[in-house]
Amino acid sequence: MLATGLAYGCLLLATAITSTASPVHRDQQILDFPDATIIEPDFSQTSSIRDTLIANEVIGDVLDDFEPSYYIEVNYPSTHDKVVLGNDIPVDAVSKRPVFNFFSLKPHSVEAKSSTFTLVLTDPDAKSRDKPKWSEMCHWILTNLTTPTPGPPPETHNAKPGEIMEYLPPSPPPKTGAHRYVFVLLVGESSDLKAPKDRKHWGYGKVRHGVRDWAEENDLRVVGANFFFAQNEMQ
Ligand SMILES: *[C@@H]1O[C@H](CO)[C@@H](O)[C@H](O)[C@H]1NC(C)=O
């Protein structure tokens, strides 16, 4: 069933890419970065997204179990490094904000047309996966994201994505192994969201507290996740 969903997602994105004449079908969120490019879909992974999240304990350490209904594509334009469910990306490549898009894996989007989305980047492996004493570390929060739907643009179409937590480039310390850097897509009312008080522990003051608490506190629901590994060259 997920395979069908993925196939549909690809089709949807392929349509989105070729139909440049009707920009309303493009669901890419490009911020104001000069070298932003359209991202090609890549589903070379054979296991399902959820299985991969479970195998790498993203579901577990960071998120409660959920069935992904959106796929988040993330691309670091300077090196064209793509985030693909647990691939390795050099630290040098992630120093600037990535571009991204997200699209429904289900033929009939379960979210209301007026849904707004929030994208976050969190590190559950600070200072290391074995000793997560600073975990989770909040690296980025963008709110007010919309995904255009066929037909007239929804009310929220003109809302600009709001960066309530600036992008902090991943910089895992020397000798702390590979860190998981996890992008999470949340759905729910986001116009009044406030940033957490602190990046460390997302302000909750306890180890391994973070986006799960923040989402619950703000009534946001997890609909997608993607992640990569990065480590300091000195190990
Ligand atoms: C999100 O959108 C709402 C409504 O358009 C606006 O009031 C709010 O300031 C925006 N948030 C950010 C962080 O830009």
Coordinates of C-alpha atoms and ligand atoms in Angstrom, one line a residue:
M1 CA 0.0 0.0 0.0
L2 CA 2.9 2.3 0.8
A3 CA 4.4 1.4 -2.6
T4 CA 1.3 2.6 -4.3
G5 CA 1.5 5.7 -2.2
L6 CA 5.1 6.3 -3.2
A7 CA 4.3 5.7 -6.9
Y8 CA 1.5 8.2 -6.7
G9 CA 3.7 10.7 -4.9
C10 CA 6.3 10.4 -7.8
L11 CA 3.6 10.9 -10.3
L12 CA 2.3 13.9 -8.5
L13 CA 5.7 15.4 -8.3
A14 CA 6.6 14.6 -11.9
T15 CA 3.4 16.4 -12.9
A16 CA 4.3 19.2 -10.7
I17 CA 7.7 19.5 -12.3
T18 CA 6.6 19.4 -16.0
S19 CA 3.6 21.6 -15.7
T20 CA 5.5 24.8 -15.2
A21 CA 2.7 26.7 -16.9
S22 CA 0.5 26.3 -13.9
P23 CA 2.6 27.2 -10.9
V24 CA -0.2 26.5 -8.5
H25 CA 0.5 22.8 -8.9
R26 CA 4.1 23.1 -7.8
D27 CA 4.4 22.4 -4.1
Q28 CA 8.0 23.4 -3.7
Q29 CA 8.7 25.8 -1.0
I30 CA 11.7 27.8 -2.1
L31 CA 12.9 30.4 0.2
D32 CA 14.9 33.3 -1.2
F33 CA 18.1 31.5 -2.1
P34 CA 19.7 32.3 -5.4
D35 CA 20.8 28.8 -6.3
A36 CA 17.5 27.0 -5.5
T37 CA 16.7 24.2 -7.9
I38 CA 13.8 21.9 -8.4
I39 CA 14.5 18.7 -6.7
E40 CA 14.1 15.4 -8.6
P41 CA 12.3 12.6 -6.7
D42 CA 14.5 9.7 -5.6
F43 CA 13.0 6.6 -4.1
S44 CA 15.8 4.2 -4.6
Q45 CA 15.2 3.0 -1.1
T46 CA 13.3 -0.3 -1.1
S47 CA 12.1 -0.3 2.5
S48 CA 9.2 1.9 3.4
I49 CA 9.8 5.2 5.1
R50 CA 8.3 4.1 8.3
D51 CA 10.4 1.0 8.5
T52 CA 13.6 3.0 7.9
L53 CA 12.6 5.5 10.7
I54 CA 12.0 2.6 13.0
A55 CA 15.2 0.8 12.1
N56 CA 17.2 4.0 12.9
E57 CA 15.2 4.7 16.1
V58 CA 14.0 8.0 14.8
I59 CA 10.6 6.6 15.6
G60 CA 11.4 5.9 19.2
D61 CA 14.0 8.4 20.2
V62 CA 12.5 11.4 18.4
L63 CA 8.9 10.6 17.4
D64 CA 6.1 8.4 18.4
D65 CA 5.0 5.8 15.9
F66 CA 3.1 7.3 12.9
E67 CA 2.3 6.5 9.4
P68 CA 4.0 9.0 7.1
S69 CA 1.5 10.7 4.8
Y70 CA 3.9 13.3 3.4
Y71 CA 7.4 12.9 2.0
I72 CA 9.9 15.7 2.6
E73 CA 12.6 16.3 0.0
V74 CA 15.5 18.2 1.2
N75 CA 18.5 19.4 -1.0
Y76 CA 21.6 21.3 0.0
P77 CA 22.1 23.3 -3.2
S78 CA 25.8 24.2 -2.9
T79 CA 26.8 20.5 -3.3
H80 CA 23.5 19.0 -4.5
D81 CA 23.5 16.7 -1.5
K82 CA 20.0 15.3 -1.0
V83 CA 18.7 14.0 2.3
V84 CA 17.5 10.4 1.6
L85 CA 16.4 8.6 4.8
G86 CA 19.7 8.1 6.6
N87 CA 22.4 8.8 4.0
D88 CA 25.7 10.4 5.0
I89 CA 26.2 14.0 4.2
P90 CA 29.5 15.9 4.8
V91 CA 29.3 18.6 7.4
D92 CA 30.8 21.1 4.8
A93 CA 27.7 20.6 2.7
V94 CA 25.1 21.6 5.2
S95 CA 26.5 25.0 6.3
K96 CA 23.7 26.9 4.5
R97 CA 19.9 26.5 4.6
P98 CA 18.6 23.7 2.3
V99 CA 15.8 23.9 -0.1
F100 CA 12.9 21.5 0.3
N101 CA 9.5 20.5 -0.8
F102 CA 6.9 18.1 0.5
F103 CA 4.1 16.2 -1.1
S104 CA 1.3 13.9 -0.1
L105 CA 2.0 10.1 -0.4
K106 CA -1.7 9.5 -0.5
P107 CA -3.9 10.0 -3.6
H108 CA -6.4 12.0 -1.5
S109 CA -4.7 14.3 0.8
V110 CA -6.0 13.8 4.3
E111 CA -5.3 17.4 5.3
A112 CA -7.7 20.2 4.8
K113 CA -6.9 22.6 2.0
S114 CA -6.2 25.3 4.4
S115 CA -3.7 23.3 6.4
T116 CA -0.5 25.0 7.4
F117 CA 2.7 23.1 8.0
T118 CA 5.8 23.5 10.1
L119 CA 9.2 22.1 9.2
V120 CA 11.8 21.5 11.9
L121 CA 15.4 20.1 12.1
T122 CA 16.4 18.5 15.3
D123 CA 19.5 16.6 16.5
P124 CA 18.7 13.8 19.0
D125 CA 22.4 12.8 19.2
A126 CA 23.9 15.9 20.9
K127 CA 26.5 15.6 22.2
S128 CA 26.7 12.0 20.9
R129 CA 24.2 9.2 20.3
D130 CA 25.7 7.3 23.3
K131 CA 25.7 10.4 25.6
P132 CA 22.7 12.5 24.4
K133 CA 23.1 15.0 27.3
W134 CA 22.2 18.1 25.2
S135 CA 19.5 16.2 23.2
E136 CA 17.5 17.2 21.5
M137 CA 19.2 20.2 19.9
C138 CA 16.8 22.4 17.9
H139 CA 18.4 23.5 14.6
W140 CA 15.6 25.1 12.6
I141 CA 11.9 25.9 12.7
L142 CA 9.9 27.2 9.7
T143 CA 6.2 27.8 10.1
N144 CA 3.4 29.0 7.9
L145 CA 4.2 26.6 5.1
T146 CA 1.5 25.8 2.7
T147 CA 1.2 23.1 0.0
P148 CA -0.8 24.3 -3.0
T149 CA -3.7 22.2 -4.0
P150 CA -5.3 22.0 -7.5
G151 CA -8.0 24.6 -7.9
P152 CA -8.1 28.1 -6.5
P153 CA -5.3 28.8 -4.0
P154 CA -6.4 28.4 -0.4
E155 CA -6.7 31.4 1.9
T156 CA -3.3 30.8 3.4
H157 CA -1.5 30.8 0.0
N158 CA 0.0 34.2 0.5
A159 CA 1.4 33.5 3.9
K160 CA 5.1 33.6 3.8
P161 CA 7.1 30.9 5.6
G162 CA 8.1 32.1 9.0
E163 CA 11.5 31.3 10.3
I164 CA 10.9 31.3 14.1
M165 CA 14.2 29.6 14.8
E166 CA 17.1 30.4 12.6
Y167 CA 19.0 27.7 10.8
L168 CA 21.9 26.5 12.9
P169 CA 24.2 24.5 10.7
P170 CA 24.9 21.0 12.0
S171 CA 28.4 20.9 13.5
P172 CA 28.9 17.6 15.4
P173 CA 31.8 17.9 17.8
P174 CA 35.0 15.8 17.2
K175 CA 34.9 12.2 18.3
T176 CA 31.1 12.1 18.8
G177 CA 30.3 9.7 16.0
A178 CA 27.5 10.1 13.5
H179 CA 24.6 12.2 14.5
R180 CA 21.1 11.8 13.1
Y181 CA 19.8 15.1 11.8
V182 CA 16.0 14.7 11.6
F183 CA 13.6 16.8 9.6
V184 CA 10.0 16.6 10.8
L185 CA 6.9 17.9 9.0
L186 CA 4.1 18.9 11.3
V187 CA 0.6 20.0 10.4
G188 CA -1.7 22.2 12.4
E189 CA -2.4 25.9 13.1
S190 CA 1.0 27.6 12.9
S191 CA 0.3 31.3 12.7
D192 CA 1.0 32.0 16.3
L193 CA 3.8 29.6 17.0
K194 CA 6.5 30.7 19.3
A195 CA 10.1 29.4 19.2
P196 CA 11.2 27.3 22.1
K197 CA 13.1 29.2 24.8
D198 CA 16.3 27.4 24.1
R199 CA 17.9 25.2 21.4
K200 CA 19.2 22.8 24.0
H201 CA 16.5 20.3 25.0
W202 CA 14.2 22.6 23.0
G203 CA 14.0 24.5 26.3
Y204 CA 12.4 21.6 28.2
G205 CA 15.5 21.1 30.4
K206 CA 15.5 17.3 30.1
V207 CA 17.5 14.8 28.1
R208 CA 15.8 13.5 24.9
H209 CA 13.0 16.1 25.2
G210 CA 12.4 18.1 22.1
V211 CA 10.1 18.2 19.0
R212 CA 7.7 15.6 20.4
D213 CA 7.0 17.8 23.4
W214 CA 6.9 21.0 21.4
A215 CA 4.4 19.5 18.9
E216 CA 2.2 18.2 21.6
E217 CA 2.2 21.6 23.4
N218 CA 1.3 23.4 20.2
D219 CA -1.3 20.8 19.0
L220 CA 0.7 19.9 15.9
R221 CA 0.6 16.4 14.4
V222 CA 3.6 14.7 12.7
V223 CA 2.9 13.8 9.1
G224 CA 6.4 13.2 7.7
A225 CA 10.1 12.8 8.5
N226 CA 13.4 12.5 6.8
F227 CA 17.0 12.4 8.1
F228 CA 20.7 12.2 7.3
F229 CA 23.8 11.3 9.2
A230 CA 26.7 13.7 9.7
Q231 CA 29.9 13.4 11.7
N232 CA 33.0 15.4 12.4
E233 CA 35.9 14.5 10.3
M234 CA 37.9 13.9 13.5
Q235 CA 36.8 10.6 15.0
Ligands
LIG1 C1 2.5 33.4 10.0 O1 1.3 33.9 9.3 C2 0.5 34.7 10.1 C3 -0.7 35.0 9.4 O2 -0.4 35.4 8.1 C4 1.3 35.9 10.6 O3 0.5 36.7 11.4 C5 2.5 35.5 11.3 O4 3.3 36.6 11.7 C6 3.3 34.5 10.5 N1 4.4 34.0 11.3 C7 5.7 34.3 11.0 C8 6.7 33.7 12.0 O5 6.1 34.8 10.0

